[in-house]
Amino acid sequence: MRELARLLGMTPGFVTNWERGLRLPKPEDVGAVLAHCRVVGEDRRRIVEMARGAREQDWIATGGEEAYREWERTARAVFAWGPELVPPLLQTSAYAAAVCLQPRAVEEQRPAWRAARGRCVLVVGETALCKRIGSAEVMAEQVRQLASLVDAEEVDVRVVPAEREYQPGLGRAFTIFDFAGLPSIVHERLLTESASSSSPARVARYREAAETLLGLALPPRAANELLESVLRKLSVPDGRVETRRGEGTT
């Protein structure tokens, strides 16, 4: 940090405040940092554009899977809603691989919520449980993990049944990250990319949606009964997990 500050002609404390989020750097300062770090091309353009919009009250940044994972790890509290898919923080390695249609790296196989430092409240829609992602074995493993966490102390898992009355604005997955000493961020997954915003007004709207979802969610016993019902549909009488035609048997 001291060397970077020297190259930029600034004091180390000034640069440290950027790193800690206590001061917003100007776009030209961001460009200078990127130049010293040899960041060029589309990445440089995107980051400088983000810096230009960071002072706006309602800025939105798209993309950024690496940033999302860092937010998961460092947030003081996380609320996630998955209406169609299990939220990333709860996904098993096999489920995540089926969603992405590619294998996960070995170091990523640990459930993401275990790496999170803060309190996690994770809400899943019944539709996400009934939608076949990968094989029946993959879904059964995922549902079993959810069932094991419904009464867990370290993470709060809720299930919203499909029979609940539709609420406008709850059709898309979103995550709210709260940090110690930094603005909260709401992250929404779109069709081909994702978008994040630190706008207080936008975050507040999503908090209202989160409260609505918690009000719609089943109590723990009913949630476990629903999960057990899903598991029964995935299993044959002798306890083996059912497979799709053409996938073989277990």
Coordinates of N, CA and C in Angstrom, one line a residue:
M1 N 0.8 -1.2 0.0 CA 0.0 0.0 0.0 C 0.9 1.3 0.0
R2 N 1.9 1.2 0.8 CA 2.8 2.4 0.8 C 3.5 2.6 -0.5
E3 N 3.9 1.5 -1.2 CA 4.5 1.7 -2.5 C 3.5 2.3 -3.5
L4 N 2.3 1.8 -3.5 CA 1.3 2.3 -4.4 C 1.0 3.8 -4.1
A5 N 1.0 4.2 -2.9 CA 0.8 5.6 -2.5 C 1.9 6.4 -3.0
R6 N 3.1 5.9 -2.9 CA 4.3 6.6 -3.4 C 4.2 6.8 -4.9
L7 N 3.9 5.8 -5.6 CA 3.8 5.9 -7.1 C 2.7 6.9 -7.5
L8 N 1.6 7.0 -6.7 CA 0.5 7.9 -7.0 C 0.8 9.3 -6.5
G9 N 1.8 9.5 -5.7 CA 2.1 10.8 -5.1 C 1.2 11.2 -4.0
M10 N 0.7 10.2 -3.3 CA -0.3 10.5 -2.2 C 0.3 9.9 -0.9
T11 N -0.4 10.2 0.2 CA 0.0 9.7 1.5 C -0.6 8.3 1.6
P12 N 0.0 7.4 2.4 CA -0.5 6.0 2.6 C -1.9 6.0 3.2
G13 N -2.1 7.0 4.1 CA -3.4 7.0 4.7 C -4.6 7.3 3.8
F14 N -4.3 8.2 2.8 CA -5.3 8.5 1.8 C -5.7 7.3 1.0
V15 N -4.7 6.5 0.6 CA -5.0 5.3 -0.2 C -5.7 4.3 0.6
T16 N -5.3 4.2 1.9 CA -5.9 3.2 2.8 C -7.4 3.5 3.0
N17 N -7.7 4.8 3.0 CA -9.2 5.2 3.1 C -10.0 4.7 1.9
W18 N -9.3 4.7 0.7 CA -10.0 4.1 -0.4 C -10.3 2.7 -0.2
E19 N -9.3 2.0 0.2 CA -9.4 0.5 0.4 C -10.5 0.2 1.4
R20 N -10.6 1.0 2.5 CA -11.6 0.7 3.5 C -12.9 1.2 3.2
G21 N -13.1 1.9 2.1 CA -14.4 2.4 1.7 C -14.8 3.7 2.5
L22 N -13.8 4.4 3.1 CA -14.0 5.6 3.9 C -14.0 6.8 3.0
R23 N -13.4 6.7 1.8 CA -13.3 7.8 0.9 C -13.5 7.3 -0.5
L24 N -14.2 8.0 -1.4 CA -14.4 7.6 -2.8 C -13.3 8.2 -3.6
P25 N -12.5 7.4 -4.4 CA -11.5 7.9 -5.3 C -12.2 8.5 -6.5
K26 N -11.5 9.5 -7.1 CA -12.0 10.1 -8.3 C -11.7 9.1 -9.4
P27 N -12.5 9.2 -10.5 CA -12.3 8.3 -11.7 C -10.8 8.4 -12.2
E28 N -10.2 9.6 -12.2 CA -8.8 9.6 -12.7 C -7.9 9.0 -11.7
D29 N -8.2 9.0 -10.4 CA -7.3 8.3 -9.5 C -7.5 6.8 -9.7
V30 N -8.7 6.3 -9.9 CA -8.9 4.9 -10.2 C -8.1 4.5 -11.4
G31 N -8.2 5.3 -12.5 CA -7.4 5.1 -13.7 C -5.9 4.9 -13.4
A32 N -5.4 5.8 -12.5 CA -4.0 5.8 -12.2 C -3.6 4.5 -11.5
V33 N -4.5 4.1 -10.6 CA -4.2 2.8 -9.8 C -4.3 1.6 -10.8
L34 N -5.2 1.6 -11.7 CA -5.3 0.5 -12.7 C -4.1 0.5 -13.6
A35 N -3.6 1.7 -14.0 CA -2.4 1.7 -14.8 C -1.2 1.1 -14.1
H36 N -1.0 1.4 -12.8 CA 0.1 0.8 -12.0 C -0.1 -0.7 -11.8
C37 N -1.4 -1.1 -11.8 CA -1.7 -2.5 -11.6 C -1.7 -3.3 -13.0
R38 N -1.5 -2.5 -14.1 CA -1.5 -3.1 -15.4 C -2.8 -3.7 -15.8
V39 N -3.9 -3.1 -15.4 CA -5.3 -3.5 -15.8 C -5.6 -2.6 -17.0
V40 N -5.9 -3.3 -18.1 CA -6.2 -2.6 -19.4 C -7.5 -3.1 -20.0
G41 N -7.8 -2.5 -21.2 CA -8.9 -3.0 -22.0 C -10.3 -2.8 -21.4
E42 N -11.1 -3.8 -21.6 CA -12.5 -3.8 -21.1 C -12.6 -3.7 -19.6
D43 N -11.7 -4.4 -18.9 CA -11.8 -4.4 -17.5 C -11.5 -3.0 -16.9
R44 N -10.5 -2.3 -17.5 CA -10.2 -0.9 -17.1 C -11.4 0.0 -17.4
R45 N -12.0 -0.1 -18.6 CA -13.1 0.8 -18.9 C -14.3 0.6 -17.9
R46 N -14.6 -0.7 -17.6 CA -15.7 -1.0 -16.8 C -15.5 -0.5 -15.4
I47 N -14.3 -0.6 -14.8 CA -14.0 -0.2 -13.5 C -14.0 1.3 -13.4
V48 N -13.5 2.0 -14.3 CA -13.5 3.5 -14.3 C -14.9 4.0 -14.4
E49 N -15.8 3.3 -15.2 CA -17.2 3.7 -15.3 C -17.9 3.6 -14.0
M50 N -17.6 2.5 -13.3 CA -18.1 2.3 -12.0 C -17.7 3.4 -11.0
A51 N -16.5 3.8 -11.1 CA -16.0 4.9 -10.3 C -16.7 6.2 -10.6
R52 N -17.1 6.5 -11.8 CA -17.8 7.7 -12.2 C -19.2 7.7 -11.6
G53 N -19.8 6.5 -11.5 CA -21.2 6.5 -11.0 C -21.3 6.2 -9.5
A54 N -20.2 6.0 -8.9 CA -20.2 5.6 -7.4 C -20.7 6.8 -6.5
R55 N -20.7 8.0 -7.0 CA -21.1 9.1 -6.2 C -22.6 9.4 -6.4
E56 N -23.2 8.7 -7.3 CA -24.7 8.9 -7.6 C -25.5 8.2 -6.5
Q57 N -26.7 8.7 -6.2 CA -27.5 8.1 -5.2 C -28.0 6.8 -5.5
D58 N -28.2 6.5 -6.8 CA -28.8 5.2 -7.2 C -28.0 4.5 -8.3
W59 N -26.7 4.3 -8.0 CA -25.9 3.7 -9.0 C -26.0 2.2 -9.0
I60 N -25.9 1.6 -10.2 CA -26.0 0.2 -10.4 C -24.8 -0.3 -11.2
A61 N -24.2 -1.4 -10.7 CA -23.0 -2.0 -11.4 C -23.5 -3.4 -11.8
T62 N -23.1 -3.8 -13.0 CA -23.5 -5.1 -13.5 C -22.3 -6.0 -13.4
G63 N -22.6 -7.3 -13.4 CA -21.5 -8.3 -13.4 C -20.9 -8.5 -12.0
G64 N -19.7 -9.0 -12.0 CA -18.9 -9.0 -10.8 C -19.2 -10.2 -9.9
E65 N -19.0 -11.5 -10.4 CA -19.1 -12.7 -9.6 C -18.1 -12.7 -8.5
E66 N -16.9 -12.3 -8.8 CA -15.9 -12.3 -7.7 C -16.2 -11.3 -6.6
A67 N -16.8 -10.2 -6.9 CA -17.3 -9.2 -5.9 C -18.4 -9.9 -5.1
Y68 N -19.3 -10.6 -5.7 CA -20.4 -11.3 -5.0 C -19.8 -12.2 -4.0
R69 N -18.8 -13.0 -4.4 CA -18.3 -14.0 -3.4 C -17.6 -13.3 -2.3
E70 N -16.9 -12.2 -2.5 CA -16.3 -11.4 -1.5 C -17.3 -10.8 -0.5
W71 N -18.5 -10.4 -1.0 CA -19.5 -9.9 -0.2 C -20.1 -11.0 0.7
E72 N -20.2 -12.2 0.1 CA -20.7 -13.3 0.9 C -19.8 -13.6 2.1
R73 N -18.5 -13.4 1.9 CA -17.5 -13.8 2.9 C -17.4 -12.7 4.0
T74 N -17.6 -11.4 3.6 CA -17.3 -10.3 4.5 C -18.5 -9.7 5.1
A75 N -19.7 -10.0 4.6 CA -20.9 -9.3 5.1 C -21.2 -9.6 6.6
R76 N -21.7 -8.6 7.3 CA -22.1 -8.8 8.7 C -23.4 -9.6 8.8
A77 N -24.2 -9.4 7.8 CA -25.5 -10.1 7.7 C -25.9 -10.3 6.2
V78 N -26.5 -11.4 5.9 CA -26.9 -11.7 4.5 C -28.4 -12.2 4.5
F79 N -29.2 -11.6 3.6 CA -30.5 -12.1 3.3 C -30.6 -12.5 1.9
A80 N -31.0 -13.7 1.6 CA -31.1 -14.2 0.2 C -32.4 -14.8 -0.1
W81 N -32.9 -14.5 -1.3 CA -34.2 -15.1 -1.7 C -34.0 -15.8 -3.1
G82 N -34.4 -17.1 -3.1 CA -34.3 -17.8 -4.4 C -35.7 -18.4 -4.7
P83 N -36.4 -17.8 -5.6 CA -37.8 -18.2 -6.0 C -37.7 -19.4 -7.0
E84 N -36.7 -19.5 -7.9 CA -36.7 -20.5 -8.9 C -35.5 -21.4 -8.7
L85 N -34.4 -21.0 -8.0 CA -33.2 -21.8 -7.8 C -32.9 -21.6 -6.3
V86 N -32.2 -22.6 -5.7 CA -31.7 -22.5 -4.4 C -30.7 -21.4 -4.3
P87 N -30.7 -20.4 -3.4 CA -29.7 -19.4 -3.3 C -28.3 -19.9 -3.3
P88 N -27.3 -19.2 -4.0 CA -25.9 -19.7 -4.1 C -25.3 -20.1 -2.7
L89 N -25.6 -19.4 -1.7 CA -25.1 -19.7 -0.4 C -25.5 -21.1 0.2
L90 N -26.6 -21.6 -0.3 CA -27.1 -22.9 0.1 C -26.8 -24.0 -0.8
Q91 N -26.3 -23.7 -2.0 CA -26.1 -24.8 -3.0 C -25.1 -25.8 -2.7
T92 N -25.4 -27.0 -2.9 CA -24.3 -28.1 -2.8 C -23.4 -27.9 -4.0
S93 N -22.3 -28.6 -4.0 CA -21.4 -28.5 -5.1 C -22.0 -29.1 -6.4
A94 N -22.7 -30.2 -6.2 CA -23.3 -30.9 -7.4 C -24.4 -30.0 -8.0
Y95 N -25.2 -29.4 -7.1 CA -26.3 -28.6 -7.6 C -25.8 -27.4 -8.3
A96 N -24.7 -26.7 -7.7 CA -24.1 -25.6 -8.3 C -23.5 -25.9 -9.7
A97 N -22.9 -27.1 -9.8 CA -22.3 -27.5 -11.1 C -23.4 -27.7 -12.1
A98 N -24.6 -28.3 -11.7 CA -25.7 -28.5 -12.6 C -26.3 -27.2 -13.1
V99 N -26.4 -26.2 -12.2 CA -26.9 -24.9 -12.5 C -26.0 -24.2 -13.6
C100 N -24.7 -24.3 -13.3 CA -23.7 -23.6 -14.2 C -23.3 -24.5 -15.4
L101 N -23.7 -25.8 -15.4 CA -23.4 -26.7 -16.5 C -21.9 -26.9 -16.6
Q102 N -21.2 -26.8 -15.5 CA -19.7 -27.0 -15.5 C -19.3 -27.4 -14.1
P103 N -18.2 -28.2 -14.0 CA -17.8 -28.7 -12.6 C -17.3 -27.5 -11.8
R104 N -17.5 -27.6 -10.5 CA -17.0 -26.7 -9.5 C -15.6 -27.0 -9.1
A105 N -14.8 -26.0 -8.8 CA -13.4 -26.3 -8.4 C -13.5 -26.9 -7.0
V106 N -12.5 -27.8 -6.7 CA -12.5 -28.5 -5.4 C -12.5 -27.5 -4.2
E107 N -11.8 -26.4 -4.3 CA -11.8 -25.5 -3.2 C -13.2 -24.8 -3.0
E108 N -14.1 -24.9 -4.0 CA -15.4 -24.3 -3.8 C -16.5 -25.2 -3.4
Q109 N -16.1 -26.5 -3.0 CA -17.1 -27.5 -2.7 C -17.6 -27.3 -1.3
R110 N -17.0 -26.6 -0.4 CA -17.5 -26.3 0.9 C -18.7 -25.4 0.8
P111 N -19.8 -25.7 1.4 CA -21.0 -24.9 1.4 C -20.7 -23.4 1.7
A112 N -21.1 -22.5 0.8 CA -20.7 -21.1 0.9 C -21.1 -20.5 2.2
W113 N -22.3 -20.9 2.7 CA -22.7 -20.2 4.0 C -21.8 -20.5 5.1
R114 N -21.0 -21.6 5.1 CA -20.1 -21.9 6.2 C -18.9 -20.9 6.2
A115 N -18.6 -20.3 5.0 CA -17.5 -19.4 4.9 C -18.0 -17.9 5.3
A116 N -19.3 -17.7 5.3 CA -19.8 -16.4 5.6 C -19.5 -16.1 7.1
R117 N -19.1 -14.8 7.4 CA -18.8 -14.4 8.7 C -20.0 -14.0 9.5
G118 N -21.0 -13.5 8.8 CA -22.2 -12.9 9.4 C -23.4 -13.8 9.5
R119 N -24.5 -13.3 10.0 CA -25.7 -14.1 10.1 C -26.4 -14.2 8.7
C120 N -26.8 -15.4 8.4 CA -27.4 -15.7 7.1 C -28.9 -16.0 7.3
V121 N -29.8 -15.3 6.6 CA -31.2 -15.7 6.5 C -31.5 -16.0 5.0
L122 N -31.8 -17.2 4.7 CA -31.9 -17.7 3.4 C -33.2 -18.3 3.1
V123 N -34.0 -17.7 2.1 CA -35.3 -18.1 1.9 C -35.4 -18.8 0.5
V124 N -36.1 -19.9 0.4 CA -36.2 -20.7 -0.8 C -37.7 -20.8 -1.2
G125 N -38.0 -20.6 -2.4 CA -39.3 -20.9 -2.9 C -39.6 -22.3 -3.2
E126 N -40.8 -22.8 -3.0 CA -41.1 -24.2 -3.2 C -40.8 -24.6 -4.7
T127 N -41.0 -23.7 -5.6 CA -40.8 -23.9 -7.0 C -39.3 -24.4 -7.2
A128 N -38.4 -23.8 -6.5 CA -37.0 -24.1 -6.6 C -36.7 -25.6 -6.2
L129 N -37.6 -26.1 -5.2 CA -37.4 -27.5 -4.8 C -38.0 -28.5 -5.7
C130 N -39.0 -28.1 -6.5 CA -39.7 -29.0 -7.4 C -39.1 -29.0 -8.8
K131 N -38.3 -28.0 -9.1 CA -37.6 -27.9 -10.4 C -36.4 -28.8 -10.4
R132 N -36.4 -29.8 -11.3 CA -35.3 -30.7 -11.4 C -34.0 -30.1 -12.0
I133 N -33.0 -29.9 -11.1 CA -31.7 -29.4 -11.5 C -30.7 -30.6 -11.5
G134 N -30.2 -31.0 -12.6 CA -29.3 -32.2 -12.7 C -30.1 -33.4 -12.5
S135 N -29.6 -34.4 -11.9 CA -30.2 -35.7 -11.7 C -31.1 -35.7 -10.4
A136 N -31.8 -36.7 -10.2 CA -32.6 -36.9 -8.9 C -31.7 -36.9 -7.7
E137 N -30.5 -37.6 -7.9 CA -29.5 -37.7 -6.8 C -29.1 -36.3 -6.4
V138 N -28.8 -35.4 -7.4 CA -28.4 -34.1 -7.1 C -29.4 -33.3 -6.3
M139 N -30.7 -33.4 -6.8 CA -31.7 -32.7 -6.1 C -32.0 -33.3 -4.7
A140 N -31.9 -34.6 -4.5 CA -32.1 -35.2 -3.2 C -31.0 -34.7 -2.2
E141 N -29.8 -34.7 -2.7 CA -28.7 -34.2 -1.8 C -29.0 -32.7 -1.4
Q142 N -29.4 -31.9 -2.4 CA -29.7 -30.5 -2.1 C -30.8 -30.4 -1.1
V143 N -31.9 -31.1 -1.3 CA -33.0 -31.0 -0.4 C -32.7 -31.5 1.0
R144 N -31.9 -32.6 1.1 CA -31.5 -33.1 2.4 C -30.7 -32.0 3.1
Q145 N -29.8 -31.3 2.4 CA -29.0 -30.3 3.1 C -29.9 -29.2 3.6
L146 N -30.9 -28.8 2.8 CA -31.8 -27.7 3.3 C -32.6 -28.2 4.5
A147 N -33.0 -29.5 4.5 CA -33.8 -30.0 5.7 C -32.9 -30.0 6.9
S148 N -31.6 -30.3 6.7 CA -30.7 -30.3 7.9 C -30.5 -28.9 8.5
L149 N -30.8 -27.9 7.7 CA -30.5 -26.5 8.2 C -31.7 -25.8 8.7
V150 N -32.9 -26.3 8.5 CA -34.1 -25.6 8.9 C -34.1 -25.2 10.4
D151 N -33.6 -26.1 11.2 CA -33.5 -25.8 12.6 C -32.1 -25.4 13.1
A152 N -31.2 -25.2 12.2 CA -29.8 -24.9 12.6 C -29.7 -23.5 13.2
E153 N -28.7 -23.4 14.1 CA -28.5 -22.1 14.8 C -27.6 -21.2 14.0
E154 N -26.7 -21.7 13.2 CA -25.8 -20.9 12.5 C -26.3 -20.3 11.2
V155 N -27.4 -20.8 10.7 CA -28.0 -20.2 9.5 C -29.5 -20.4 9.6
D156 N -30.3 -19.4 9.1 CA -31.8 -19.4 9.2 C -32.3 -19.7 7.8
V157 N -32.8 -20.9 7.6 CA -33.4 -21.3 6.3 C -34.9 -21.4 6.4
R158 N -35.5 -20.7 5.4 CA -37.0 -20.6 5.4 C -37.5 -21.1 4.0
V159 N -38.7 -21.6 4.0 CA -39.3 -22.1 2.7 C -40.7 -21.4 2.5
V160 N -40.9 -20.8 1.3 CA -42.1 -20.2 1.0 C -42.9 -21.1 0.1
P161 N -44.1 -21.6 0.5 CA -44.8 -22.5 -0.3 C -45.4 -21.9 -1.6
A162 N -45.6 -22.7 -2.6 CA -46.1 -22.2 -3.9 C -47.5 -21.7 -3.8
E163 N -48.3 -22.2 -2.8 CA -49.7 -21.8 -2.7 C -49.9 -20.4 -2.1
R164 N -48.9 -19.8 -1.6 CA -49.0 -18.5 -1.1 C -49.4 -17.5 -2.2
E165 N -50.2 -16.5 -1.9 CA -50.7 -15.5 -2.9 C -49.5 -14.8 -3.5
Y166 N -49.5 -14.6 -4.8 CA -48.4 -13.9 -5.5 C -48.3 -12.5 -5.0
Q167 N -47.0 -12.1 -4.8 CA -46.7 -10.7 -4.4 C -45.9 -10.1 -5.4
P168 N -46.3 -8.9 -6.0 CA -45.5 -8.3 -7.0 C -44.1 -8.0 -6.6
G169 N -43.1 -8.2 -7.5 CA -41.7 -7.9 -7.2 C -40.9 -9.0 -6.6
L170 N -41.6 -10.1 -6.3 CA -40.9 -11.2 -5.6 C -40.5 -12.4 -6.6
G171 N -40.6 -12.1 -7.9 CA -40.3 -13.2 -8.9 C -38.8 -13.3 -9.2
R172 N -38.0 -12.4 -8.8 CA -36.6 -12.5 -9.1 C -35.8 -12.7 -7.8
A173 N -34.7 -13.5 -8.0 CA -33.8 -13.7 -6.9 C -33.0 -12.5 -6.5
F174 N -32.8 -12.3 -5.2 CA -32.0 -11.1 -4.8 C -31.3 -11.4 -3.5
T175 N -30.3 -10.7 -3.2 CA -29.5 -10.9 -1.9 C -29.2 -9.5 -1.4
I176 N -29.4 -9.3 -0.1 CA -29.0 -8.1 0.6 C -27.8 -8.4 1.5
F177 N -26.8 -7.6 1.3 CA -25.5 -7.7 2.1 C -25.4 -6.5 3.0
D178 N -25.3 -6.7 4.3 CA -25.0 -5.6 5.3 C -23.6 -5.8 5.8
F179 N -22.9 -4.6 5.9 CA -21.5 -4.6 6.3 C -21.3 -3.7 7.5
A180 N -20.3 -3.9 8.2 CA -19.9 -3.1 9.4 C -19.2 -1.8 8.9
G181 N -19.8 -0.7 9.0 CA -19.2 0.6 8.6 C -19.2 0.9 7.2
L182 N -19.9 0.1 6.4 CA -20.0 0.4 4.9 C -21.5 0.3 4.5
P183 N -21.8 0.9 3.3 CA -23.2 0.9 2.9 C -23.6 -0.5 2.5
S184 N -24.9 -0.8 2.7 CA -25.5 -2.1 2.4 C -25.6 -2.2 0.9
I185 N -25.6 -3.4 0.3 CA -25.7 -3.6 -1.1 C -26.8 -4.6 -1.4
V186 N -27.6 -4.4 -2.4 CA -28.6 -5.3 -2.9 C -28.1 -5.9 -4.2
H187 N -28.1 -7.2 -4.4 CA -27.6 -7.8 -5.6 C -28.8 -8.6 -6.2
E188 N -29.0 -8.4 -7.5 CA -30.1 -9.1 -8.2 C -29.6 -9.8 -9.4
R189 N -30.0 -11.1 -9.5 CA -29.5 -11.9 -10.6 C -30.5 -11.8 -11.8
L190 N -30.0 -11.4 -12.9 CA -30.8 -11.2 -14.1 C -30.6 -12.3 -15.1
L191 N -31.1 -12.2 -16.3 CA -31.1 -13.3 -17.2 C -29.7 -13.7 -17.6
T192 N -28.9 -12.8 -18.1 CA -27.6 -13.1 -18.5 C -26.4 -12.5 -17.7
E193 N -26.8 -11.7 -16.7 CA -25.8 -11.0 -15.8 C -26.4 -10.7 -14.5
S194 N -25.8 -10.0 -13.7 CA -26.3 -9.6 -12.4 C -26.1 -8.1 -12.2
A195 N -26.8 -7.5 -11.3 CA -26.7 -6.1 -11.0 C -26.7 -5.8 -9.5
S196 N -25.9 -4.9 -9.1 CA -25.8 -4.5 -7.7 C -26.0 -3.0 -7.5
S197 N -26.6 -2.7 -6.3 CA -26.8 -1.3 -6.0 C -26.6 -1.0 -4.6
S198 N -26.0 0.2 -4.2 CA -25.9 0.6 -2.8 C -26.8 1.7 -2.5
S199 N -27.8 2.0 -3.4 CA -28.7 3.1 -3.2 C -29.5 2.8 -1.9
P200 N -29.5 3.7 -0.9 CA -30.3 3.5 0.3 C -31.8 3.2 0.0
A201 N -32.4 4.0 -1.0 CA -33.8 3.8 -1.3 C -34.0 2.5 -1.9
R202 N -33.1 2.0 -2.8 CA -33.3 0.7 -3.4 C -33.2 -0.4 -2.4
V203 N -32.2 -0.3 -1.5 CA -32.0 -1.3 -0.5 C -33.2 -1.4 0.4
A204 N -33.8 -0.2 0.7 CA -34.9 -0.2 1.6 C -36.1 -0.9 1.0
R205 N -36.3 -0.8 -0.3 CA -37.4 -1.4 -1.0 C -37.2 -3.0 -1.0
Y206 N -36.0 -3.4 -1.1 CA -35.7 -4.8 -1.0 C -35.8 -5.4 0.4
R207 N -35.6 -4.5 1.4 CA -35.8 -4.9 2.8 C -37.3 -5.2 3.0
E208 N -38.1 -4.3 2.4 CA -39.5 -4.5 2.6 C -40.0 -5.8 1.9
A209 N -39.4 -6.1 0.8 CA -39.7 -7.4 0.1 C -39.2 -8.6 1.0
A210 N -38.1 -8.4 1.7 CA -37.5 -9.5 2.5 C -38.5 -9.7 3.7
E211 N -39.0 -8.7 4.3 CA -40.0 -8.8 5.4 C -41.3 -9.5 4.9
T212 N -41.7 -9.2 3.7 CA -42.9 -9.8 3.1 C -42.6 -11.3 3.0
L213 N -41.4 -11.7 2.5 CA -41.1 -13.1 2.3 C -41.1 -13.9 3.6
L214 N -40.5 -13.2 4.6 CA -40.4 -13.9 6.0 C -41.8 -14.1 6.5
G215 N -42.8 -13.2 6.2 CA -44.1 -13.4 6.6 C -44.8 -14.5 5.9
L216 N -44.4 -14.8 4.6 CA -45.0 -15.8 3.8 C -44.4 -17.2 4.1
A217 N -43.2 -17.2 4.7 CA -42.5 -18.5 4.9 C -43.2 -19.4 5.9
L218 N -43.0 -20.7 5.7 CA -43.6 -21.7 6.6 C -42.8 -21.7 7.9
P219 N -43.5 -22.1 9.0 CA -42.7 -22.4 10.3 C -41.8 -23.6 10.1
P220 N -40.8 -23.8 11.0 CA -39.9 -24.9 10.8 C -40.5 -26.3 10.6
R221 N -41.5 -26.6 11.4 CA -42.1 -28.0 11.3 C -42.7 -28.2 9.9
A222 N -43.5 -27.2 9.5 CA -44.2 -27.3 8.2 C -43.2 -27.3 7.1
A223 N -42.1 -26.5 7.2 CA -41.0 -26.5 6.2 C -40.4 -27.9 6.1
N224 N -40.1 -28.5 7.2 CA -39.5 -29.9 7.2 C -40.5 -30.9 6.5
E225 N -41.8 -30.7 6.8 CA -42.8 -31.6 6.2 C -42.8 -31.5 4.7
L226 N -42.7 -30.2 4.2 CA -42.7 -30.0 2.8 C -41.4 -30.6 2.1
L227 N -40.3 -30.4 2.8 CA -39.0 -30.9 2.3 C -39.0 -32.5 2.3
E228 N -39.6 -33.1 3.3 CA -39.7 -34.5 3.3 C -40.6 -35.0 2.2
S229 N -41.7 -34.2 1.9 CA -42.6 -34.6 0.7 C -41.8 -34.5 -0.6
V230 N -41.0 -33.5 -0.8 CA -40.2 -33.4 -2.0 C -39.2 -34.6 -2.1
L231 N -38.6 -35.0 -1.0 CA -37.7 -36.1 -1.0 C -38.4 -37.4 -1.3
R232 N -39.6 -37.6 -0.8 CA -40.4 -38.8 -1.2 C -40.6 -38.9 -2.7
K233 N -40.9 -37.8 -3.3 CA -41.1 -37.8 -4.7 C -39.8 -38.1 -5.5
L234 N -38.7 -37.9 -4.9 CA -37.4 -38.1 -5.6 C -36.9 -39.5 -5.3
S235 N -37.6 -40.3 -4.4 CA -37.1 -41.6 -4.0 C -38.1 -42.7 -4.3
V236 N -37.5 -43.9 -4.6 CA -38.3 -45.1 -4.8 C -38.5 -45.8 -3.5
P237 N -39.5 -46.7 -3.4 CA -39.9 -47.3 -2.1 C -38.7 -48.0 -1.3
D238 N -37.7 -48.5 -2.0 CA -36.6 -49.2 -1.3 C -35.6 -48.2 -0.8
G239 N -35.8 -46.9 -1.0 CA -34.9 -45.9 -0.4 C -33.9 -45.5 -1.4
R240 N -33.8 -46.1 -2.6 CA -32.9 -45.7 -3.6 C -33.4 -44.4 -4.2
V241 N -32.5 -43.5 -4.7 CA -32.9 -42.3 -5.3 C -33.2 -42.6 -6.7
E242 N -34.4 -42.1 -7.2 CA -34.8 -42.3 -8.5 C -33.9 -41.6 -9.5
T243 N -33.7 -42.2 -10.7 CA -32.9 -41.5 -11.7 C -33.7 -41.3 -12.9
R244 N -33.3 -40.4 -13.8 CA -34.0 -40.2 -15.0 C -33.8 -41.3 -16.0
R245 N -34.7 -41.5 -16.9 CA -34.6 -42.6 -17.9 C -33.3 -42.3 -18.7
G246 N -32.5 -43.4 -18.8 CA -31.3 -43.2 -19.6 C -30.1 -42.9 -18.8
E247 N -30.3 -42.6 -17.4 CA -29.1 -42.3 -16.6 C -28.6 -43.5 -15.8
G248 N -29.3 -44.6 -15.9 CA -28.9 -45.8 -15.1 C -29.6 -45.8 -13.8
T249 N -29.1 -46.8 -12.9 CA -29.7 -46.9 -11.6 C -28.7 -46.9 -10.6
T250 N -29.1 -46.7 -9.3 CA -28.2 -46.6 -8.2 C -28.3 -47.9 -7.4

